Tab-separated table of C-alpha atoms and ligand atoms in Angstrom:
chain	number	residue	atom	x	y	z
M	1	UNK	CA	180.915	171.483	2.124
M	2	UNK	CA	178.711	168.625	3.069
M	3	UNK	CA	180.101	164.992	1.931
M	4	UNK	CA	178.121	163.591	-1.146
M	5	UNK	CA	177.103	159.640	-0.061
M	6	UNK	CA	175.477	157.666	-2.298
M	7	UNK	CA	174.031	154.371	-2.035
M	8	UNK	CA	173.562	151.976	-4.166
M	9	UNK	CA	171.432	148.162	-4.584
M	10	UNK	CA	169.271	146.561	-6.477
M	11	UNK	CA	167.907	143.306	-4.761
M	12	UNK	CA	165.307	142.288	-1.750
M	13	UNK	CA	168.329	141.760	0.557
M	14	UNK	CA	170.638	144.483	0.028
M	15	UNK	CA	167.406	147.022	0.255
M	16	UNK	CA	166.629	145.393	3.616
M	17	UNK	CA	170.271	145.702	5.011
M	18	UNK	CA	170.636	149.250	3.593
M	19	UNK	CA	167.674	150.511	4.619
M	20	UNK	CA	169.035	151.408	8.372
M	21	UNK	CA	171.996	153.105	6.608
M	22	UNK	CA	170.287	155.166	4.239
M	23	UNK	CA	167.982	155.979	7.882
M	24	UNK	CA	170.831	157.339	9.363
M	25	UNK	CA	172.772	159.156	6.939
M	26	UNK	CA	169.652	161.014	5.750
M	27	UNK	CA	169.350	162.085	8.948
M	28	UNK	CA	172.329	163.331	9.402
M	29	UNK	CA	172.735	167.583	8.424
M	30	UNK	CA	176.651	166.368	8.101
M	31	UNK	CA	176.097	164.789	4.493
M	32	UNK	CA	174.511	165.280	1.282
M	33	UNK	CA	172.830	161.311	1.140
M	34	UNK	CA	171.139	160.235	-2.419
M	35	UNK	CA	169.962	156.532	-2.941
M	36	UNK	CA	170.411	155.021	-6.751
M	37	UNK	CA	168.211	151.662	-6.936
M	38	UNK	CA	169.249	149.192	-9.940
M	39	UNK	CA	165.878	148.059	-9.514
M	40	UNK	CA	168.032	144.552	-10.473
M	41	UNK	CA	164.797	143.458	-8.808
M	42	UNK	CA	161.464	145.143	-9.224
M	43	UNK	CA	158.364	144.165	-7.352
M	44	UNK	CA	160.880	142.276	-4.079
M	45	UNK	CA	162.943	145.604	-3.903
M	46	UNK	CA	159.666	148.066	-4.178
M	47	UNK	CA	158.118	146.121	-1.122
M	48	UNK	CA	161.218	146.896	0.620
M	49	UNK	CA	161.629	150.397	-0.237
M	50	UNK	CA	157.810	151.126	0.475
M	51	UNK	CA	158.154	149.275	4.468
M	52	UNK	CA	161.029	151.488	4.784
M	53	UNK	CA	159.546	154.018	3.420
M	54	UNK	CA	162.903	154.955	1.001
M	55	UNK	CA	162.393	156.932	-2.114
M	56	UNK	CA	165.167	156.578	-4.161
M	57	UNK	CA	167.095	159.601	-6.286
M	58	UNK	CA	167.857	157.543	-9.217
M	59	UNK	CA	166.350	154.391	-10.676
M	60	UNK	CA	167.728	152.883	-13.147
M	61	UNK	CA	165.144	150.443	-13.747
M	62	UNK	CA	166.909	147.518	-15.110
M	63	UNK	CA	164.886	144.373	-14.627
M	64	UNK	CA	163.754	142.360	-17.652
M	65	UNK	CA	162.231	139.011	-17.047
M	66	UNK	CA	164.787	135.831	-16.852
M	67	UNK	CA	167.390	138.725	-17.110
M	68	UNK	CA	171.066	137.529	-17.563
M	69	UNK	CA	174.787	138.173	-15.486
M	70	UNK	CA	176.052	139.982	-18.257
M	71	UNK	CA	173.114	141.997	-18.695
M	72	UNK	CA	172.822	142.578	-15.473
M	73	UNK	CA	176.296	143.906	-15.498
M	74	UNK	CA	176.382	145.724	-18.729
M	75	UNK	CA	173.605	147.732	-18.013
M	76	UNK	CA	174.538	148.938	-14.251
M	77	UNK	CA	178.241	149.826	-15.651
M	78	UNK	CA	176.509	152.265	-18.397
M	79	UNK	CA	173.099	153.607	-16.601
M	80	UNK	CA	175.795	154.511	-13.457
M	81	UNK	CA	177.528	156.789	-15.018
M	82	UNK	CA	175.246	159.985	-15.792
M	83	UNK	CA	174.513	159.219	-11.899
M	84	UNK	CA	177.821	159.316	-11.250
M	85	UNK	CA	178.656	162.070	-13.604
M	86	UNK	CA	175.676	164.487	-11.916
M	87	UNK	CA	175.818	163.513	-8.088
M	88	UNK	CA	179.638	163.719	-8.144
M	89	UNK	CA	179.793	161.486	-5.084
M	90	UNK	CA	182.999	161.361	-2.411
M	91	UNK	CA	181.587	158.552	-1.392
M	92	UNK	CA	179.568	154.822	-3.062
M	93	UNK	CA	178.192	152.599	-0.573
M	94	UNK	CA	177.361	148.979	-1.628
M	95	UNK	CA	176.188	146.135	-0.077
M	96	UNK	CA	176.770	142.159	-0.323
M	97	UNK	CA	178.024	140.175	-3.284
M	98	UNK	CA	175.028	140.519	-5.501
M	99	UNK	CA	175.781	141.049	-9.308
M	100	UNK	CA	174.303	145.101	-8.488
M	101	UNK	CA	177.309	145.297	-5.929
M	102	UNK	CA	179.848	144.254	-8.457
M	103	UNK	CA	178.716	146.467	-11.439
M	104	UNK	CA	178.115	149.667	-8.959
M	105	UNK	CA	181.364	149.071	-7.248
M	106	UNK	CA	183.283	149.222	-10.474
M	107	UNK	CA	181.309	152.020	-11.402
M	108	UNK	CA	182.506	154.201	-8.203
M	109	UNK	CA	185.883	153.081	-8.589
M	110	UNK	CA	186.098	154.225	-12.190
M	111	UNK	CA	184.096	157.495	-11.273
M	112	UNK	CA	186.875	158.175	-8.633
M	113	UNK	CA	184.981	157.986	-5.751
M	114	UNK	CA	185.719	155.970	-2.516
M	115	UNK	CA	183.858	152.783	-2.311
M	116	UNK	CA	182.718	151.503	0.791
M	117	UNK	CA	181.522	147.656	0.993
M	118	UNK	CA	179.029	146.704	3.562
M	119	UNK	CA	178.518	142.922	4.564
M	120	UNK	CA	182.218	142.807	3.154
M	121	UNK	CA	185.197	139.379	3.656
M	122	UNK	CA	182.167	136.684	3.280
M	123	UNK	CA	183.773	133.687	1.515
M	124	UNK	CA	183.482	130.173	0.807
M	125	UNK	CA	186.876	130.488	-1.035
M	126	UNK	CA	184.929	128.674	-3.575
M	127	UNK	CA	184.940	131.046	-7.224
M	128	UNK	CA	181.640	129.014	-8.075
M	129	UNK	CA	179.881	128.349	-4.875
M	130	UNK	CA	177.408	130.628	-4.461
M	131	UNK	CA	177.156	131.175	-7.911
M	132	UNK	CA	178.182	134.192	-9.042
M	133	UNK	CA	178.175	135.828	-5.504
M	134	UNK	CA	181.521	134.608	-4.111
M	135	UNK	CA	182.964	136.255	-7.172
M	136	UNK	CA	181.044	139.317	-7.355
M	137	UNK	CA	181.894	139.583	-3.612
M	138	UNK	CA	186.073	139.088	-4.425
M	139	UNK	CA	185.806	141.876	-7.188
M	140	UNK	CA	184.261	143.701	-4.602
M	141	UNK	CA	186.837	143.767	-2.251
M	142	UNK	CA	189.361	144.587	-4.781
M	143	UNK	CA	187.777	147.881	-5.592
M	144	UNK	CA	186.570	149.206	-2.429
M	145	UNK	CA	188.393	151.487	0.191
M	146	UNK	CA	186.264	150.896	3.137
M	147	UNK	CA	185.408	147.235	3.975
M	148	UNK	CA	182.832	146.788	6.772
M	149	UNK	CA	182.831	143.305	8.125
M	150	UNK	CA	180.160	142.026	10.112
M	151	UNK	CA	182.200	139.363	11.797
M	152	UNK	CA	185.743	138.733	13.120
M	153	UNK	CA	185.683	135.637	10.813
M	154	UNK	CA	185.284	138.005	7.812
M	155	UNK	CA	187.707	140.542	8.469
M	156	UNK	CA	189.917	137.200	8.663
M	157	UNK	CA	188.793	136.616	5.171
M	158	UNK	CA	189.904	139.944	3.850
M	159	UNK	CA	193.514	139.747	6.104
M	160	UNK	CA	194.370	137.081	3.992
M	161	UNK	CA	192.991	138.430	0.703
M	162	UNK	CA	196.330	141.527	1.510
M	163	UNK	CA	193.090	143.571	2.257
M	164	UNK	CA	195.018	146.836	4.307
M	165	UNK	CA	193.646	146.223	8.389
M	166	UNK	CA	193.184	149.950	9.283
M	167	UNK	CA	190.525	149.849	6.201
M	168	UNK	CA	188.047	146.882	7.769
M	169	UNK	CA	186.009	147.668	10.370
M	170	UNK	CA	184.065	144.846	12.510
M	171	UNK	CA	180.680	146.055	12.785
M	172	UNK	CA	178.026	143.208	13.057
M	173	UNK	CA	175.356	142.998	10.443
M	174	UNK	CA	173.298	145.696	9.358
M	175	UNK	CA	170.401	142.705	8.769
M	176	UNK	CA	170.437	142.715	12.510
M	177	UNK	CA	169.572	146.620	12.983
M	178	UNK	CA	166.755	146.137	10.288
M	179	UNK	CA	165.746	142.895	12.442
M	180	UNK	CA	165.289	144.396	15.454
M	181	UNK	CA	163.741	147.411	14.506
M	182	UNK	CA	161.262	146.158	12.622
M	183	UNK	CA	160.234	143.333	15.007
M	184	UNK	CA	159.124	145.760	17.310
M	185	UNK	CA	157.023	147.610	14.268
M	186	UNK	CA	155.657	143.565	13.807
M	187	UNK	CA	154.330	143.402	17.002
M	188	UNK	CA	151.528	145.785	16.944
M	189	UNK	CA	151.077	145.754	13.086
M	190	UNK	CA	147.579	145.058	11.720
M	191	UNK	CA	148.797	143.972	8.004
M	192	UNK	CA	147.108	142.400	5.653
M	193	UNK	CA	149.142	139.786	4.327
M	194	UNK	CA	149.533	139.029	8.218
M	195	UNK	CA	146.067	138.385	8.653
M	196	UNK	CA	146.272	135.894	5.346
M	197	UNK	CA	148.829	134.269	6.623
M	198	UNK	CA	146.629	133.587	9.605
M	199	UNK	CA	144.092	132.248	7.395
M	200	UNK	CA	146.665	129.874	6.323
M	201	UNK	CA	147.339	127.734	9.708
M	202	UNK	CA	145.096	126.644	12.196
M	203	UNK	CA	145.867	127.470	15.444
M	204	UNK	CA	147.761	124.869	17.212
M	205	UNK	CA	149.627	124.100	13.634
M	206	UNK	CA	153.269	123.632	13.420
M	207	UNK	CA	154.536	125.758	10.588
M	208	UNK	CA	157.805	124.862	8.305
M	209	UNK	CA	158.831	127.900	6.619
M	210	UNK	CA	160.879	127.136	2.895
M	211	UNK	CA	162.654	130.021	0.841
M	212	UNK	CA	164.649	128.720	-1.778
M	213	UNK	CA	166.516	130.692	-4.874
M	214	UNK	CA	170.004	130.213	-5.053
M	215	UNK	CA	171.179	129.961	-8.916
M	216	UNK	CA	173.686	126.624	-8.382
M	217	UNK	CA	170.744	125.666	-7.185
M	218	UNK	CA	168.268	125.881	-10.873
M	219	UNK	CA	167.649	122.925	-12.465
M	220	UNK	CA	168.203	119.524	-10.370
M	221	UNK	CA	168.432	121.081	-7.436
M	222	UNK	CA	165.403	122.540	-7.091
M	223	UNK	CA	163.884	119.605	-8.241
M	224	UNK	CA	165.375	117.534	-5.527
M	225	UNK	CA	164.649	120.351	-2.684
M	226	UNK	CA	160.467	120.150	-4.537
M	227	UNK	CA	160.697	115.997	-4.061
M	228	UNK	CA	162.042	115.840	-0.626
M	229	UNK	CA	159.511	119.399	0.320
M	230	UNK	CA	156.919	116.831	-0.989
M	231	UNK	CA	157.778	113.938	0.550
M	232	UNK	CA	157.841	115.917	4.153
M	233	UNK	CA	154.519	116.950	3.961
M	234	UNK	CA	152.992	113.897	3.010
M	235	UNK	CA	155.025	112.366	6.394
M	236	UNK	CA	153.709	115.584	8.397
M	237	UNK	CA	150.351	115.923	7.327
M	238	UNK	CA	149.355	117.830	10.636
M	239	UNK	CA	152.564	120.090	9.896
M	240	UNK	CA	151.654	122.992	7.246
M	241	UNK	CA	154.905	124.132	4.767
M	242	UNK	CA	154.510	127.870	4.108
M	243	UNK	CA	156.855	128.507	0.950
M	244	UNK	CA	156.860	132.208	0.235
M	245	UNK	CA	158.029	131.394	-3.425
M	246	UNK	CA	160.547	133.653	-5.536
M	247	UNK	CA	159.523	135.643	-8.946
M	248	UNK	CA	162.557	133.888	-10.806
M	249	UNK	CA	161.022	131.902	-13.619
M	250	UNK	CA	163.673	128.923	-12.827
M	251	UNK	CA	162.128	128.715	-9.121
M	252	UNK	CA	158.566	129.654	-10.105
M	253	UNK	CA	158.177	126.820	-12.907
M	254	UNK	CA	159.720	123.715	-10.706
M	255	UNK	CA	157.919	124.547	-7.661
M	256	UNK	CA	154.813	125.296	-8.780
M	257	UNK	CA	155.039	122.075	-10.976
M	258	UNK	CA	156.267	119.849	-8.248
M	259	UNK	CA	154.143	121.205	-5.304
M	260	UNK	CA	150.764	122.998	-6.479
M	261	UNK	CA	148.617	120.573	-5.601
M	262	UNK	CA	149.610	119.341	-2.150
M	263	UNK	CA	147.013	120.226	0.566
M	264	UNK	CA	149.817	121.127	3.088
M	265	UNK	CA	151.971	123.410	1.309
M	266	UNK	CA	150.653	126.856	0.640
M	267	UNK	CA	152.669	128.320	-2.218
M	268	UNK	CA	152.497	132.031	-1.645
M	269	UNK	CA	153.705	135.228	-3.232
M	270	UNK	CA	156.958	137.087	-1.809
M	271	UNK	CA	155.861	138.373	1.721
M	272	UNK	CA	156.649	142.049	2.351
M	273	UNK	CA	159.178	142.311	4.792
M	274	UNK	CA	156.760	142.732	8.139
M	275	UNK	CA	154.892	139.983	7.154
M	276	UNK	CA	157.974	137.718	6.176
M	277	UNK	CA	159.387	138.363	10.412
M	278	UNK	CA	156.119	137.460	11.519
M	279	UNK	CA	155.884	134.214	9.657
M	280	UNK	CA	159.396	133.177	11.047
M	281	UNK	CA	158.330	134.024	14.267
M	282	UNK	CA	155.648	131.693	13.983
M	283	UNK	CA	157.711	129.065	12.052
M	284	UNK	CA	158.795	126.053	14.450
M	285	UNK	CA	161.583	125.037	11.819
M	286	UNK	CA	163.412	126.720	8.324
M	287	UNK	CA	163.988	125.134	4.979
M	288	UNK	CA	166.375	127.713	2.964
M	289	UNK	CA	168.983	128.324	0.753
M	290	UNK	CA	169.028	132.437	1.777
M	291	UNK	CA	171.631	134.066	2.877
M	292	UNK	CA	169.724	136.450	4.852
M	293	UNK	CA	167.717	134.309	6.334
M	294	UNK	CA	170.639	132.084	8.067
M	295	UNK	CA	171.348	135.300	10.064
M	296	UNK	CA	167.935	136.718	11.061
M	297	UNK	CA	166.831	133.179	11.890
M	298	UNK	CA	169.190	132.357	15.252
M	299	UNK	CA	168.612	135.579	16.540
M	300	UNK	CA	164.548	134.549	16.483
M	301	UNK	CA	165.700	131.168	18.296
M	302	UNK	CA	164.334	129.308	14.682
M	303	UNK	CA	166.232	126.086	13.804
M	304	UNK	CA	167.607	126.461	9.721
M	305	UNK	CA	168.318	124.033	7.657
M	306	UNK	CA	170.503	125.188	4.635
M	307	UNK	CA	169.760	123.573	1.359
M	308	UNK	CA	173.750	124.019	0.442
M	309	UNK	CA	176.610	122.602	0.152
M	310	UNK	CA	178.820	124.745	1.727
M	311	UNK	CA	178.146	128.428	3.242
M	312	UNK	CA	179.851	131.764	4.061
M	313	UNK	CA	178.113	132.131	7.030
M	314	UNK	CA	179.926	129.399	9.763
M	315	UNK	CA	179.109	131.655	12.686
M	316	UNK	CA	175.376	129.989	13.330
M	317	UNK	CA	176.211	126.649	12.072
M	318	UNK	CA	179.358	126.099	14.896
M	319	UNK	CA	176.375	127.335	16.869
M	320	UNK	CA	174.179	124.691	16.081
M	321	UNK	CA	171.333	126.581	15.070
M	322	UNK	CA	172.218	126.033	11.346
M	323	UNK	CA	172.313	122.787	9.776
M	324	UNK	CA	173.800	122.534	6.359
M	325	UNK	CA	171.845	120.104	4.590
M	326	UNK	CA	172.913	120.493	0.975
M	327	UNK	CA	170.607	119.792	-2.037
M	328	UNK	CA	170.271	115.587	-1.857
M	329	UNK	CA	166.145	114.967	-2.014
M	330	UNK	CA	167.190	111.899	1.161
M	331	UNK	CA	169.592	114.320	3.040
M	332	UNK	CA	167.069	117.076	3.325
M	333	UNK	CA	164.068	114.500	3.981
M	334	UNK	CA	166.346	112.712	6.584
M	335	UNK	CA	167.407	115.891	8.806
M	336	UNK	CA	164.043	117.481	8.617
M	337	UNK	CA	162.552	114.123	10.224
M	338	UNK	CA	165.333	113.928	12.765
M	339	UNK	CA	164.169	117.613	13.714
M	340	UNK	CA	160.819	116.734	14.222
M	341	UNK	CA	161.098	113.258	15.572
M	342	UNK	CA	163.655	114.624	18.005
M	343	UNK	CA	162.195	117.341	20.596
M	344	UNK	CA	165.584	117.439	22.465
M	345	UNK	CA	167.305	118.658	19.385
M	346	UNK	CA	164.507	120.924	17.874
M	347	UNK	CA	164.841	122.181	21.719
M	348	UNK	CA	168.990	122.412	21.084
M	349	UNK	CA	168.466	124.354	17.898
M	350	UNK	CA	165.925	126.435	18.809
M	351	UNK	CA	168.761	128.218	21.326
M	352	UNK	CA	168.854	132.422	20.531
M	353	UNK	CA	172.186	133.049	19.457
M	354	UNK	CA	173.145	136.943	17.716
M	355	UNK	CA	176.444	135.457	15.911
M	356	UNK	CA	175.835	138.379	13.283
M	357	UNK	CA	175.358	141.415	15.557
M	358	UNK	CA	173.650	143.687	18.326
M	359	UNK	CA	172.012	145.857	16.452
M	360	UNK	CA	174.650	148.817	15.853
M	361	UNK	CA	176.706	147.940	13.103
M	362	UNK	CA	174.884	151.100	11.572
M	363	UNK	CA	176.178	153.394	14.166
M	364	UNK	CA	179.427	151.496	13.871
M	365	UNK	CA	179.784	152.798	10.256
M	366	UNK	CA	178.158	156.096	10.247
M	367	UNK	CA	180.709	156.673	12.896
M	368	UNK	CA	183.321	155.745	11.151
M	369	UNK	CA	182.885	157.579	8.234
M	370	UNK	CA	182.362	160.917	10.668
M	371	UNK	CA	185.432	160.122	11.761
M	372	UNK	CA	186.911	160.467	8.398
M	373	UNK	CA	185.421	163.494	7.932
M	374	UNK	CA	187.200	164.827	11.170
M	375	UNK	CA	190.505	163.712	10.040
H	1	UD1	C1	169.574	137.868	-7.002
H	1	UD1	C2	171.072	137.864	-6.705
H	1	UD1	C3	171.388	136.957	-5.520
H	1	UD1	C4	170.514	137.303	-4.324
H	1	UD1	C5	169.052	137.265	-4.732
H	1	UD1	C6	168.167	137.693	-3.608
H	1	UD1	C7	172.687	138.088	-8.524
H	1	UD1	C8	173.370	137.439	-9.647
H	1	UD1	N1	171.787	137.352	-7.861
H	1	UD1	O1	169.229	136.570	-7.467
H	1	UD1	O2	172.752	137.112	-5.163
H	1	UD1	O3	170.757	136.354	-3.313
H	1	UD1	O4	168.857	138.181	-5.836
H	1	UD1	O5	166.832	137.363	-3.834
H	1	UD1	O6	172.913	139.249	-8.252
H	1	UD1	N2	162.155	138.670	-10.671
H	1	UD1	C9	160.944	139.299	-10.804
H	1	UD1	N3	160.602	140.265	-9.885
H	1	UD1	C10	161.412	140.612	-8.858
H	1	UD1	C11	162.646	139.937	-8.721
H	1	UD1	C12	163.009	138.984	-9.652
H	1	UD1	O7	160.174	139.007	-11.706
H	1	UD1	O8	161.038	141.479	-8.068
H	1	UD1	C13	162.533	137.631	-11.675
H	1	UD1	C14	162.892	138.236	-13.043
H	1	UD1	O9	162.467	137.375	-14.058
H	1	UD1	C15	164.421	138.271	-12.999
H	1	UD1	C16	164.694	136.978	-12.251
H	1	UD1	O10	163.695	136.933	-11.227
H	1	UD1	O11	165.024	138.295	-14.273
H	1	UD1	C17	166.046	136.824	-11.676
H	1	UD1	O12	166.465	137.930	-10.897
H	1	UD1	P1	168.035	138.108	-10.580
H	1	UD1	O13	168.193	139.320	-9.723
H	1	UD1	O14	168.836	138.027	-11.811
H	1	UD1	O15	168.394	136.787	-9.773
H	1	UD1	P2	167.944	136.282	-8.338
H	1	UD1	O16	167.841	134.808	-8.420
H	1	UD1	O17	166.782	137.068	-7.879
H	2	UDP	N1	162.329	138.020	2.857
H	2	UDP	C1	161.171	138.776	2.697
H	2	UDP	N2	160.078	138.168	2.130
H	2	UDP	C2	160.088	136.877	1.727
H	2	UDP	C3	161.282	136.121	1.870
H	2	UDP	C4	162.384	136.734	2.431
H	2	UDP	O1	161.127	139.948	3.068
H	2	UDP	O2	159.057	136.395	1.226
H	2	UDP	C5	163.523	138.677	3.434
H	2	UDP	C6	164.235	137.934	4.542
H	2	UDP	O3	163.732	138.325	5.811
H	2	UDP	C7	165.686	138.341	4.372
H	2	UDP	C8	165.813	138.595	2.875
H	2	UDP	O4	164.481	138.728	2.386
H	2	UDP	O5	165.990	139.549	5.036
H	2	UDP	C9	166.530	137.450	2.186
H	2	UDP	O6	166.416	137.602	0.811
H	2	UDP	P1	166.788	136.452	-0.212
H	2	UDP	O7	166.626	135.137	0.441
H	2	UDP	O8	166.005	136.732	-1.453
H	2	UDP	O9	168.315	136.764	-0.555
H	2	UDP	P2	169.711	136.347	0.107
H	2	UDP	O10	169.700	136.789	1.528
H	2	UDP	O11	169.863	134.873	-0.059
H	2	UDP	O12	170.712	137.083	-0.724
């Protein structure tokens, strides 16, 4: 009988790094593959799933507005269950350190099934920095069987976590695959949020691209990372800041706030995927506190600056494409200037590097797992 896989997310950036995973297994007659969205996120995970062209089994539908960790939690631990209970999976992959990973992995574990953690051994050894990912990304570890590690550095991570070495598997990134692929689909796309974007810079423009979210980050932070955003753009006037700006209410209120009325900032709505790689192609620096976006960025040759303090991702920043910046308003003002002021080190950063992978960390696992089956 064909092995039951199931896969499992809920957010913008685990649907993007599953998405050539799901791909693959569907295609392949060896397994019975079903996808269960948490729909943790709505609108940012639908624009995903639609590029992709994914249409989950189950969906459990759990976003409210200014939802909370524990209800978050709560409700992916109880809606899992009848999923579990029908599908009957052998297998439960997850992705990342997201609060959907932690729930659904717990969920497998109790259901008996084998867990299998994608993106796995990321750490700041830090419980509270990223808050709550570094310890949604621990409890991860602890339940799963399989841990797929994108970089010698994390399978480190998980060696000294006691994590058993014949169960990690160094794979790359699966963002990578997704990269790729879809910059090829980019090239020749007529989209429309493309062509607004267009409408947005004039042609010989420089273009700083923001993203900002992180939760650590609510409150001052983001209204440091809005002061020193303004205080760029009124330095750069011929530069334009593109800020693709995320639905949480604790981002949406201080940035609209702070920044809606600056003539060189365009606050825009979440970019679908396609649109989101062309915009860093055309970006000549980064301004973000994503985790995603630290890895696709180096292997576009874009220079990032990471509003953090500290990050799980060291690959790009030893580098030198990264630059962690923290959240100080003077810090980030200071190193953006030094970028722009200094051609020899925009020139430095702006180096391709692919510390995160080649492109088949999704043959890496789907091959792995075969392999399983053959045992
Ligand atoms: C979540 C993850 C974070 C990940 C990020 C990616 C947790 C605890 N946080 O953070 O690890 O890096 O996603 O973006 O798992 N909202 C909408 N529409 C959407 C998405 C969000 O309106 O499509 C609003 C809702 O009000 C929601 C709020 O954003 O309650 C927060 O969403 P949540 O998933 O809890 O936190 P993020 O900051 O998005
Ligand atoms: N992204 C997107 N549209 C946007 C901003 C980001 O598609 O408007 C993509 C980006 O390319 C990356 C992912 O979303 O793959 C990062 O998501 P996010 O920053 O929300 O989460 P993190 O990676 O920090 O967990």
């Amino acid at each position: 009988m064909n092995k039951k896989v199931l896969f499992v997310f809920g957010t913008r950036p685990e649907a993007i790094k599953m998405a050539p995973l799901v791909k693959a297994f569907q295609a392949e007659m060896l397994f019975d593959t079903k996808v269960c969205v948490t729909a943790q996120h709505r609108e940012m995970l639908d624009q995903v799933l639609d590029f992709f062209n994914i249409v989950p089994d189950f969906d459990l539908d759990i976003m409210e507005p200014n939802q909370t960790l524990n209800s978050i939690t709560a409700k992916i631990l109880l809606e899992m269950k009848p999923v579990l209970d029908v599908f009957k999976p052998d297998i439960v992959f997850v992705h990342g350190d997201t609060t959907t990973t932690m729930a659904a992995s717990i969920a497998a574990f109790y259901s008996g099934a084998k867990v299998a953690h994608v993106e796995a051994g990321l750490r700041t050894f830090n419980k509270r920095l990223p808050f709550p990912e570094e310890t949604n990304r621990q409890i991860t570890s602890v339940v799963s069987d399989y841990h797929f590690a994108p970089t010698t550095t994390s399978k480190e991570n998980l060696l000294r976590e006691n994590i058993a070495e014949e169960t990690i598997i160094i794979t790359g990134n699966t963002v990578i695959d997704a990269l790729l692929e879809s910059v090829e689909i980019v090239k020749d796309l007529k989209h429309p949020e493309i062509e607004q974007l267009k409408g947005l810079i004039e042609p010989a423009q420089q273009v700083i691209l923001i993203t900002g979210h992180r939760r650590e980050n609510h409150g001052e932070g983001f209204i440091q990372i809005c002061e020193a955003l303004k205080e760029i753009a009124l330095k750069n006037p011929k530069m334009v800041l593109i800020y693709p700006v995320h639905l949480n209410p604790n981002v949406q209120v201080p940035v609209n706030s702070i920044l809606g009325q600056i003539s060189n900032i365009k606050l825009i709505h979440p970019l679908s995927y396609p649109a989101f790689i062309w915009l860093m192609n055309r970006s000549k620096i980064i301004i973000t506190d994503s985790g995603g976006v630290q890895e696709e960025a180096p292997s576009l040759g874009k220079p990032v600056l990471v509003m953090r303090e500290t990050t799980e991702r060291p690959e790009a920043v030893e580098a030198g494409t990264v630059i962690l910046v923290g959240t100080a308003k003077d810090k980030i003002i200071a190193e953006t200037q030094e970028l722009i002021d200094n051609p020899l080190k925009m020139e430095r950063m702006s180096q391709l590097h692919n510390p995160y992978g080649d492109g088949l960390a999704t043959k890496r696992i789907l091959d792995f797992i075969k392999s399983l089956e053959n045992a």
